């Protein structure tokens, strides 16, 4: 390992010098990565999937079983979701909404959607998700995440997640036993748990907290939304958030080059205590909005977020969910 590490260090230190020799091919907006001790190495990333506009919904499955996280939602199949306008295409963008027209009776659940890409992905992939806006309302628990066929054996990567009107994002890995993250490359986020193992009794996972007020909810939306990018290799998972005004030009130009980006907000390194090739496999991309449930349903999370009363009490009134919608500009996958 020491030899390998030294070699990687050399590569990451020498890259900016090498690429400087060929100006014009890439635009650099930051050189901060020169000091990153990570294994983010240059590669010509080719876009292999581009989800947006008209055919977006055909490439995703609609999950319509009861919410495994016990949210008070009826996840809709594709027919009902589109008919009820809870999933709709608007130009290049796709809207995923929670029902905000129906007043519920006690015991009823609210219609919502949870979709997953039909395509499965593995290590060696760069994902760039551009959201114009995301759900931000008391009672909701939205997430942009990836997950393998058998949970938690094949792992889960939560990229953008929170509850209610939280101001900041939490990124988390969930795995079966035997995955502790004891290697971090440089990152701006704060460690919130190192043991990724999830069980019924403890589903905290290993997290990283962003402290940026544009990373989640209202703050994210006020900044015009932005990009969540993540690079998944068997060596590390790095996550970046860019508010709209800070999106690197190479992303916009479809020539993403993470070696030129600032230090990631979240970094999870593989190592002897977590073999990523064993713990993360065959992931689908997932976007959902649930309501109440395991995280958002309890009084503690409600009150911490300044939301009044109980989550169940909010559920009945449709106007509480006017802002519980995703506006997805595009999701690009590069290999
Ligand atoms: C990426 O695309 C370019 C041009 O389309 C091609 O030359 C190159 O081989 C591709 N690289 C990979 C890794 O597929
Ligand atoms: C879809 O709508 C039909 C008819 O209204 C209903 O029977 C069915 O339960 C709905 N499916 C879901 C997932 O809500
Ligand atoms: C979604 O975002 C796009 C781009 O910002 C915007 O033009 C469109 O009006 C938004 N749609 C909705 C329903 O908010
Ligand atoms: C990377 O650098 C940070 C601080 O600069 C250090 O805490 C961390 O251990 C380093 N990671 C590796 C893999 O060397
Ligand atoms: C957020 O974290 C960064 C990096 O750790 C730090 O420089 C910054 O001061 C923090 N900002 C706030 C608002 O806490
Ligand atoms: C939550 O708070 C409400 C009052 O706001 C109270 O009636 C209820 O018992 C609390 N639930 C729990 C589980 O503490
Ligand atoms: C539902 O929310 C959307 C988006 O905020 C809004 O345009 C619409 O008027 C709302 N519907 C009702 C019935 O209030």
CSV table of C-alpha atoms and ligand atoms in Angstrom, one decimal:
chain,number,residue,atom,x,y,z
A,1,UNK,CA,0.0,0.0,0.0
A,2,UNK,CA,2.7,2.6,0.8
A,3,UNK,CA,4.1,2.2,-2.8
A,4,UNK,CA,0.7,2.6,-4.3
A,5,UNK,CA,-0.1,5.6,-2.2
A,6,UNK,CA,3.2,7.3,-3.2
A,7,UNK,CA,2.4,6.7,-6.9
A,8,UNK,CA,-1.0,8.2,-6.5
A,9,UNK,CA,0.4,11.2,-4.7
A,10,UNK,CA,2.8,11.8,-7.6
A,11,UNK,CA,0.0,11.6,-10.1
A,12,UNK,CA,-2.3,14.1,-8.3
A,13,UNK,CA,0.6,16.5,-7.8
A,14,UNK,CA,1.8,16.4,-11.3
A,15,UNK,CA,-1.6,16.5,-13.1
A,16,UNK,CA,-2.1,20.3,-13.0
A,17,UNK,CA,1.4,20.8,-14.4
A,18,UNK,CA,0.7,18.3,-17.2
A,19,UNK,CA,-2.7,19.8,-18.1
A,20,UNK,CA,-1.3,23.3,-17.9
A,21,UNK,CA,0.9,22.4,-20.9
A,22,UNK,CA,-2.3,22.2,-23.0
A,23,UNK,CA,-4.2,25.4,-22.4
A,24,UNK,CA,-7.5,25.8,-24.2
A,25,UNK,CA,-8.7,22.2,-23.9
A,26,UNK,CA,-10.1,22.7,-20.4
A,27,UNK,CA,-11.1,25.7,-18.4
A,28,UNK,CA,-9.8,25.9,-14.9
A,29,UNK,CA,-11.8,27.7,-12.3
A,30,UNK,CA,-9.9,26.5,-9.3
A,31,UNK,CA,-6.5,25.2,-8.6
A,32,UNK,CA,-7.3,24.2,-5.1
A,33,UNK,CA,-7.3,20.5,-6.1
A,34,UNK,CA,-3.5,20.7,-6.5
A,35,UNK,CA,-3.3,20.2,-2.8
A,36,UNK,CA,-5.8,17.4,-2.6
A,37,UNK,CA,-4.2,14.1,-1.6
A,38,UNK,CA,-7.0,12.1,-3.2
A,39,UNK,CA,-7.0,9.8,-6.1
A,40,UNK,CA,-9.0,12.0,-8.4
A,41,UNK,CA,-7.1,11.4,-11.6
A,42,UNK,CA,-7.6,12.9,-15.0
A,43,UNK,CA,-9.8,10.9,-17.4
A,44,UNK,CA,-11.8,11.8,-20.5
A,45,UNK,CA,-15.2,11.3,-19.1
A,46,UNK,CA,-17.7,10.4,-21.8
A,47,UNK,CA,-21.4,11.0,-21.3
A,48,UNK,CA,-23.1,7.6,-21.6
A,49,UNK,CA,-26.6,8.5,-20.3
A,50,UNK,CA,-28.3,11.8,-20.3
A,51,UNK,CA,-31.6,12.0,-18.6
A,52,UNK,CA,-33.8,15.0,-19.4
A,53,UNK,CA,-36.9,16.1,-21.2
A,54,UNK,CA,-39.3,13.9,-23.1
A,55,UNK,CA,-37.8,10.4,-22.7
A,56,UNK,CA,-36.7,10.9,-19.1
A,57,UNK,CA,-39.7,9.1,-17.6
A,58,UNK,CA,-39.5,6.1,-19.9
A,59,UNK,CA,-36.0,5.4,-18.6
A,60,UNK,CA,-37.1,5.2,-14.9
A,61,UNK,CA,-39.2,2.8,-12.9
A,62,UNK,CA,-41.9,4.1,-10.6
A,63,UNK,CA,-41.8,2.4,-7.2
A,64,UNK,CA,-45.4,1.9,-6.0
A,65,UNK,CA,-45.0,-0.4,-2.9
A,66,UNK,CA,-45.4,0.9,0.6
A,67,UNK,CA,-42.5,3.2,1.6
A,68,UNK,CA,-39.8,1.1,3.3
A,69,UNK,CA,-39.0,4.1,5.5
A,70,UNK,CA,-42.6,4.2,6.7
A,71,UNK,CA,-43.5,7.5,5.2
A,72,UNK,CA,-47.2,8.5,5.0
A,73,UNK,CA,-47.2,8.4,1.2
A,74,UNK,CA,-48.9,6.4,-1.6
A,75,UNK,CA,-46.1,6.1,-4.2
A,76,UNK,CA,-47.8,6.2,-7.6
A,77,UNK,CA,-47.2,4.0,-10.6
A,78,UNK,CA,-46.2,5.7,-13.8
A,79,UNK,CA,-49.8,5.8,-15.2
A,80,UNK,CA,-51.3,7.4,-12.1
A,81,UNK,CA,-48.3,9.7,-11.4
A,82,UNK,CA,-48.5,11.2,-14.9
A,83,UNK,CA,-52.3,11.3,-15.0
A,84,UNK,CA,-52.3,13.2,-11.6
A,85,UNK,CA,-49.4,15.4,-12.9
A,86,UNK,CA,-47.1,14.3,-10.1
A,87,UNK,CA,-44.6,13.4,-12.7
A,88,UNK,CA,-44.4,15.7,-15.7
A,89,UNK,CA,-42.1,16.9,-18.4
A,90,UNK,CA,-41.8,20.6,-19.0
A,91,UNK,CA,-39.5,21.3,-21.8
A,92,UNK,CA,-36.1,19.8,-20.8
A,93,UNK,CA,-37.1,19.7,-17.2
A,94,UNK,CA,-38.9,17.0,-15.2
A,95,UNK,CA,-41.2,17.8,-12.2
A,96,UNK,CA,-41.7,15.3,-9.5
A,97,UNK,CA,-44.4,16.5,-7.1
A,98,UNK,CA,-46.4,15.6,-4.0
A,99,UNK,CA,-50.1,15.9,-4.3
A,100,UNK,CA,-51.2,19.4,-3.2
A,101,UNK,CA,-54.8,19.3,-4.1
A,102,UNK,CA,-56.4,16.6,-1.9
A,103,UNK,CA,-57.5,17.2,1.7
A,104,UNK,CA,-56.9,13.9,3.5
A,105,UNK,CA,-59.0,12.2,6.1
A,106,UNK,CA,-57.3,10.8,9.2
A,107,UNK,CA,-55.4,7.7,8.4
A,108,UNK,CA,-55.1,8.5,4.7
A,109,UNK,CA,-51.7,8.9,3.0
A,110,UNK,CA,-50.6,11.5,0.5
A,111,UNK,CA,-49.8,10.6,-3.2
A,112,UNK,CA,-46.1,11.1,-4.1
A,113,UNK,CA,-43.5,9.5,-6.4
A,114,UNK,CA,-40.3,7.6,-6.1
A,115,UNK,CA,-38.4,6.8,-9.3
A,116,UNK,CA,-35.3,4.7,-10.0
A,117,UNK,CA,-33.2,4.5,-13.2
A,118,UNK,CA,-33.7,1.3,-15.2
A,119,UNK,CA,-30.0,1.4,-15.8
A,120,UNK,CA,-27.6,0.1,-13.1
A,121,UNK,CA,-24.2,1.6,-12.5
A,122,UNK,CA,-21.0,0.4,-11.0
A,123,UNK,CA,-17.6,1.9,-9.9
A,124,UNK,CA,-15.8,4.0,-12.5
A,125,UNK,CA,-18.6,6.4,-13.0
A,126,UNK,CA,-19.2,10.1,-12.6
A,127,UNK,CA,-22.7,11.4,-12.1
A,128,UNK,CA,-23.8,15.0,-12.5
A,129,UNK,CA,-27.3,15.9,-11.4
A,130,UNK,CA,-28.6,19.4,-12.0
A,131,UNK,CA,-31.7,20.4,-10.0
A,132,UNK,CA,-33.4,23.7,-10.6
A,133,UNK,CA,-35.2,23.3,-7.3
A,134,UNK,CA,-36.0,20.6,-4.7
A,135,UNK,CA,-38.7,20.0,-2.1
A,136,UNK,CA,-38.6,22.3,0.9
A,137,UNK,CA,-41.5,22.1,3.4
A,138,UNK,CA,-42.3,20.9,6.9
A,139,UNK,CA,-43.1,17.2,6.9
A,140,UNK,CA,-41.2,16.2,3.8
A,141,UNK,CA,-38.1,14.0,3.4
A,142,UNK,CA,-36.7,14.3,-0.1
A,143,UNK,CA,-33.7,12.4,-1.3
A,144,UNK,CA,-31.4,12.0,-4.3
A,145,UNK,CA,-29.5,8.7,-3.8
A,146,UNK,CA,-28.3,5.4,-5.3
A,147,UNK,CA,-28.9,1.9,-4.1
A,148,UNK,CA,-28.1,-1.7,-5.0
A,149,UNK,CA,-30.5,-4.6,-5.7
A,150,UNK,CA,-30.3,-6.0,-2.2
A,151,UNK,CA,-30.3,-3.6,0.8
A,152,UNK,CA,-28.0,-3.1,2.6
A,153,UNK,CA,-25.7,-5.8,1.1
A,154,UNK,CA,-25.1,-3.9,-2.2
A,155,UNK,CA,-25.0,-0.5,-0.5
A,156,UNK,CA,-26.7,2.9,-0.6
A,157,UNK,CA,-25.2,6.3,-1.3
A,158,UNK,CA,-27.2,9.3,-0.2
A,159,UNK,CA,-26.1,12.4,-2.0
A,160,UNK,CA,-28.8,15.0,-1.2
A,161,UNK,CA,-31.0,14.4,1.7
A,162,UNK,CA,-32.7,16.1,4.7
A,163,UNK,CA,-36.0,16.7,6.3
A,164,UNK,CA,-38.5,19.6,6.7
A,165,UNK,CA,-37.0,23.0,6.3
A,166,UNK,CA,-33.4,22.0,7.2
A,167,UNK,CA,-30.8,24.4,5.9
A,168,UNK,CA,-28.0,22.0,5.1
A,169,UNK,CA,-27.4,18.7,3.4
A,170,UNK,CA,-26.4,15.4,4.8
A,171,UNK,CA,-24.5,12.8,2.7
A,172,UNK,CA,-24.4,9.2,3.9
A,173,UNK,CA,-23.3,5.7,3.0
A,174,UNK,CA,-25.2,2.6,4.2
A,175,UNK,CA,-23.8,-0.9,3.9
A,176,UNK,CA,-23.9,-4.3,5.5
A,177,UNK,CA,-21.4,-5.2,8.3
A,178,UNK,CA,-17.7,-4.6,7.7
A,179,UNK,CA,-17.5,-1.1,6.3
A,180,UNK,CA,-15.9,1.5,8.4
A,181,UNK,CA,-14.5,4.7,6.7
A,182,UNK,CA,-11.2,5.5,8.2
A,183,UNK,CA,-9.7,7.3,5.3
A,184,UNK,CA,-10.8,10.7,4.2
A,185,UNK,CA,-9.2,12.7,1.5
A,186,UNK,CA,-9.6,16.5,1.8
A,187,UNK,CA,-13.2,17.6,2.0
A,188,UNK,CA,-15.1,20.6,3.3
A,189,UNK,CA,-17.8,18.7,5.1
A,190,UNK,CA,-17.8,17.4,8.7
A,191,UNK,CA,-17.7,13.7,9.6
A,192,UNK,CA,-20.9,12.5,11.1
A,193,UNK,CA,-20.3,8.8,11.8
A,194,UNK,CA,-17.7,6.4,10.4
A,195,UNK,CA,-19.5,3.0,10.6
A,196,UNK,CA,-21.6,2.5,7.5
A,197,UNK,CA,-23.3,-0.7,8.7
A,198,UNK,CA,-27.1,-0.4,8.7
A,199,UNK,CA,-29.4,-2.7,10.7
A,200,UNK,CA,-33.0,-2.5,11.7
A,201,UNK,CA,-31.9,-1.2,15.1
A,202,UNK,CA,-29.4,1.4,13.8
A,203,UNK,CA,-29.7,3.0,10.3
A,204,UNK,CA,-27.5,6.1,10.9
A,205,UNK,CA,-24.9,5.0,8.4
A,206,UNK,CA,-21.6,7.0,8.0
A,207,UNK,CA,-22.3,10.6,7.1
A,208,UNK,CA,-20.8,13.9,6.2
A,209,UNK,CA,-22.5,17.1,7.0
A,210,UNK,CA,-22.3,20.1,4.6
A,211,UNK,CA,-22.5,23.5,6.4
A,212,UNK,CA,-23.3,25.5,3.3
A,213,UNK,CA,-26.7,27.1,3.4
A,214,UNK,CA,-27.1,26.6,-0.4
A,215,UNK,CA,-26.7,22.9,0.0
A,216,UNK,CA,-30.4,22.0,0.8
A,217,UNK,CA,-34.0,23.1,0.7
A,218,UNK,CA,-34.9,26.8,0.6
A,219,UNK,CA,-31.3,27.9,0.5
A,220,UNK,CA,-30.6,25.6,-2.4
A,221,UNK,CA,-33.7,26.9,-4.3
A,222,UNK,CA,-32.9,30.5,-3.6
A,223,UNK,CA,-29.5,30.0,-5.1
A,224,UNK,CA,-31.2,28.8,-8.3
A,225,UNK,CA,-30.7,25.2,-7.4
A,226,UNK,CA,-27.4,23.7,-8.6
A,227,UNK,CA,-25.4,20.6,-9.3
A,228,UNK,CA,-24.7,17.6,-7.2
A,229,UNK,CA,-21.8,15.6,-8.7
A,230,UNK,CA,-20.3,12.5,-7.5
A,231,UNK,CA,-17.5,10.2,-8.6
A,232,UNK,CA,-17.6,6.6,-7.6
A,233,UNK,CA,-14.5,4.4,-7.9
A,234,UNK,CA,-13.5,1.4,-5.9
A,235,UNK,CA,-11.0,3.7,-4.2
A,236,UNK,CA,-13.3,6.5,-3.1
A,237,UNK,CA,-16.7,8.2,-3.4
A,238,UNK,CA,-16.3,12.0,-3.7
A,239,UNK,CA,-19.3,14.3,-3.7
A,240,UNK,CA,-19.4,17.9,-4.8
A,241,UNK,CA,-22.2,20.5,-4.6
A,242,UNK,CA,-22.1,23.6,-6.8
A,243,UNK,CA,-24.7,26.4,-6.3
A,244,UNK,CA,-26.0,27.6,-9.7
A,245,UNK,CA,-23.6,30.5,-9.9
A,246,UNK,CA,-20.6,28.3,-9.1
A,247,UNK,CA,-21.1,25.5,-11.6
A,248,UNK,CA,-17.7,24.9,-13.3
A,249,UNK,CA,-17.7,25.7,-17.0
A,250,UNK,CA,-16.4,22.3,-17.9
A,251,UNK,CA,-19.7,20.8,-16.5
A,252,UNK,CA,-21.8,23.1,-18.6
A,253,UNK,CA,-19.6,22.3,-21.6
A,254,UNK,CA,-20.1,18.6,-21.2
A,255,UNK,CA,-16.3,18.0,-20.6
A,256,UNK,CA,-16.3,17.5,-16.8
A,257,UNK,CA,-12.9,17.3,-15.3
A,258,UNK,CA,-13.1,16.7,-11.5
A,259,UNK,CA,-9.3,17.2,-11.2
A,260,UNK,CA,-10.0,21.0,-11.7
A,261,UNK,CA,-12.8,21.2,-9.2
A,262,UNK,CA,-12.5,22.5,-5.7
A,263,UNK,CA,-12.1,20.1,-2.8
A,264,UNK,CA,-15.2,17.9,-2.6
A,265,UNK,CA,-17.7,18.5,0.2
A,266,UNK,CA,-17.9,14.8,1.0
A,267,UNK,CA,-15.1,12.2,0.7
A,268,UNK,CA,-15.4,8.5,1.6
A,269,UNK,CA,-12.2,6.5,1.1
A,270,UNK,CA,-12.0,2.7,0.7
A,271,UNK,CA,-9.4,0.9,2.7
A,272,UNK,CA,-8.8,-2.3,4.7
A,273,UNK,CA,-11.9,-1.6,6.8
A,274,UNK,CA,-14.2,-1.1,3.8
A,275,UNK,CA,-13.8,-2.9,0.5
A,276,UNK,CA,-15.9,-0.7,-1.8
A,277,UNK,CA,-16.0,-3.4,-4.6
A,278,UNK,CA,-17.7,-5.7,-2.1
A,279,UNK,CA,-20.1,-3.2,-0.5
A,280,UNK,CA,-21.3,-1.1,-3.5
A,281,UNK,CA,-22.7,-2.8,-6.6
A,282,UNK,CA,-25.2,-2.4,-9.4
A,283,UNK,CA,-26.7,0.9,-8.2
A,284,UNK,CA,-29.8,2.5,-9.6
A,285,UNK,CA,-30.3,6.2,-9.3
A,286,UNK,CA,-33.2,7.2,-7.2
A,287,UNK,CA,-35.2,10.4,-6.5
A,288,UNK,CA,-38.1,10.4,-4.1
A,289,UNK,CA,-40.1,12.6,-1.7
A,290,UNK,CA,-41.6,10.9,1.3
A,291,UNK,CA,-43.6,12.5,4.1
A,292,UNK,CA,-43.1,11.9,7.9
A,293,UNK,CA,-41.8,8.3,8.4
A,294,UNK,CA,-38.6,7.2,10.1
A,295,UNK,CA,-36.7,10.4,10.0
A,296,UNK,CA,-39.3,13.2,9.3
A,297,UNK,CA,-42.1,11.7,11.4
A,298,UNK,CA,-40.8,12.3,14.9
A,299,UNK,CA,-41.4,15.4,17.0
A,300,UNK,CA,-37.7,15.9,17.6
A,301,UNK,CA,-36.9,16.4,13.9
A,302,UNK,CA,-40.0,18.6,13.5
A,303,UNK,CA,-39.1,20.9,16.3
A,304,UNK,CA,-35.4,21.0,15.4
A,305,UNK,CA,-36.4,22.4,12.0
A,306,UNK,CA,-38.8,24.9,13.5
A,307,UNK,CA,-41.9,23.1,12.2
A,308,UNK,CA,-45.1,23.4,14.3
A,309,UNK,CA,-47.0,20.5,15.9
A,310,UNK,CA,-46.7,16.9,14.7
A,311,UNK,CA,-45.9,15.7,11.2
A,312,UNK,CA,-49.2,13.7,11.0
A,313,UNK,CA,-51.1,16.9,11.7
A,314,UNK,CA,-49.5,18.6,8.7
A,315,UNK,CA,-50.4,15.8,6.3
A,316,UNK,CA,-54.1,16.5,5.8
A,317,UNK,CA,-53.7,20.0,4.4
A,318,UNK,CA,-52.7,20.0,0.8
A,319,UNK,CA,-51.3,23.6,0.7
A,320,UNK,CA,-48.5,22.4,3.1
A,321,UNK,CA,-47.1,20.6,0.1
A,322,UNK,CA,-47.0,23.3,-2.5
A,323,UNK,CA,-43.3,23.5,-2.3
A,324,UNK,CA,-42.7,19.7,-2.1
A,325,UNK,CA,-41.5,19.2,-5.6
A,326,UNK,CA,-38.3,18.5,-7.5
A,327,UNK,CA,-37.6,20.4,-10.7
A,328,UNK,CA,-34.9,18.3,-12.4
A,329,UNK,CA,-32.9,20.0,-15.2
A,330,UNK,CA,-30.8,16.9,-16.1
A,331,UNK,CA,-28.9,14.0,-14.9
A,332,UNK,CA,-25.8,13.0,-16.8
A,333,UNK,CA,-23.8,9.9,-16.4
A,334,UNK,CA,-20.1,9.7,-17.5
A,335,UNK,CA,-17.9,6.7,-17.9
B,1,LIG,C1,-14.8,8.9,-25.4
B,1,LIG,O1,-15.3,9.4,-26.6
B,1,LIG,C2,-14.2,9.8,-27.5
B,1,LIG,C3,-14.8,10.5,-28.6
B,1,LIG,O2,-16.1,10.2,-28.8
B,1,LIG,C4,-13.5,8.5,-27.9
B,1,LIG,O3,-12.4,8.8,-28.7
B,1,LIG,C5,-13.0,7.8,-26.6
B,1,LIG,O4,-12.4,6.6,-27.0
B,1,LIG,C6,-14.1,7.6,-25.6
B,1,LIG,N1,-13.5,7.1,-24.4
B,1,LIG,C7,-14.0,6.1,-23.7
B,1,LIG,C8,-13.2,5.8,-22.5
B,1,LIG,O5,-14.9,5.5,-24.1
B,2,LIG,C1,-53.8,4.0,-9.7
B,2,LIG,O1,-55.1,4.4,-9.9
B,2,LIG,C2,-56.0,3.3,-9.9
B,2,LIG,C3,-57.4,3.8,-10.4
B,2,LIG,O2,-57.6,5.1,-9.9
B,2,LIG,C4,-56.1,2.7,-8.5
B,2,LIG,O3,-56.9,1.6,-8.4
B,2,LIG,C5,-54.7,2.3,-8.1
B,2,LIG,O4,-54.6,1.8,-6.8
B,2,LIG,C6,-53.7,3.4,-8.3
B,2,LIG,N1,-52.3,3.0,-8.0
B,2,LIG,C7,-51.6,3.5,-7.1
B,2,LIG,C8,-50.2,3.0,-7.0
B,2,LIG,O5,-52.0,4.4,-6.3
B,3,LIG,C1,-38.2,24.3,-13.5
B,3,LIG,O1,-37.0,25.0,-13.7
B,3,LIG,C2,-36.8,25.6,-15.0
B,3,LIG,C3,-35.4,26.1,-15.1
B,3,LIG,O2,-35.1,26.9,-14.0
B,3,LIG,C4,-37.8,26.8,-15.1
B,3,LIG,O3,-37.8,27.4,-16.3
B,3,LIG,C5,-39.2,26.2,-14.9
B,3,LIG,O4,-40.2,27.2,-14.8
B,3,LIG,C6,-39.3,25.4,-13.6
B,3,LIG,N1,-40.6,24.7,-13.6
B,3,LIG,C7,-41.4,24.7,-12.5
B,3,LIG,C8,-42.7,24.0,-12.6
B,3,LIG,O5,-41.0,25.2,-11.4
B,4,LIG,C1,-5.4,13.8,3.3
B,4,LIG,O1,-5.1,15.0,3.9
B,4,LIG,C2,-5.8,15.2,5.1
B,4,LIG,C3,-5.4,16.6,5.6
B,4,LIG,O2,-4.8,17.4,4.7
B,4,LIG,C4,-5.5,14.1,6.1
B,4,LIG,O3,-6.3,14.3,7.2
B,4,LIG,C5,-5.9,12.8,5.5
B,4,LIG,O4,-5.5,11.7,6.3
B,4,LIG,C6,-5.1,12.6,4.2
B,4,LIG,N1,-5.6,11.4,3.5
B,4,LIG,C7,-4.8,10.5,3.1
B,4,LIG,C8,-5.5,9.3,2.4
B,4,LIG,O5,-3.6,10.6,3.1
B,5,LIG,C1,-18.1,25.6,6.9
B,5,LIG,O1,-16.9,24.8,6.9
B,5,LIG,C2,-15.8,25.4,6.2
B,5,LIG,C3,-14.8,24.3,6.0
B,5,LIG,O2,-14.7,23.5,7.1
B,5,LIG,C4,-15.4,26.6,7.0
B,5,LIG,O3,-14.3,27.2,6.4
B,5,LIG,C5,-16.5,27.6,7.2
B,5,LIG,O4,-16.2,28.6,8.0
B,5,LIG,C6,-17.8,26.9,7.7
B,5,LIG,N1,-18.9,27.8,7.6
B,5,LIG,C7,-19.8,27.9,8.5
B,5,LIG,C8,-20.9,28.9,8.2
B,5,LIG,O5,-19.8,27.3,9.6
B,6,LIG,C1,-45.5,14.8,19.7
B,6,LIG,O1,-46.0,16.1,20.1
B,6,LIG,C2,-47.4,16.1,20.3
B,6,LIG,C3,-47.8,17.5,20.7
B,6,LIG,O2,-47.2,18.5,19.8
B,6,LIG,C4,-47.9,15.1,21.4
B,6,LIG,O3,-49.3,15.1,21.5
B,6,LIG,C5,-47.4,13.7,21.0
B,6,LIG,O4,-47.6,12.8,22.1
B,6,LIG,C6,-45.9,13.8,20.7
B,6,LIG,N1,-45.5,12.4,20.2
B,6,LIG,C7,-44.5,11.8,20.8
B,6,LIG,C8,-44.2,10.4,20.2
B,6,LIG,O5,-43.8,12.2,21.6
B,7,LIG,C1,-49.7,23.2,-6.0
B,7,LIG,O1,-48.4,23.7,-6.0
B,7,LIG,C2,-48.0,24.3,-7.3
B,7,LIG,C3,-46.6,24.7,-7.2
B,7,LIG,O2,-46.3,25.4,-6.1
B,7,LIG,C4,-48.9,25.5,-7.5
B,7,LIG,O3,-48.6,26.1,-8.7
B,7,LIG,C5,-50.4,25.1,-7.5
B,7,LIG,O4,-51.2,26.3,-7.5
B,7,LIG,C6,-50.7,24.3,-6.2
B,7,LIG,N1,-52.0,23.8,-6.3
B,7,LIG,C7,-53.0,24.3,-5.5
B,7,LIG,C8,-54.3,23.6,-5.7
B,7,LIG,O5,-52.8,25.1,-4.6
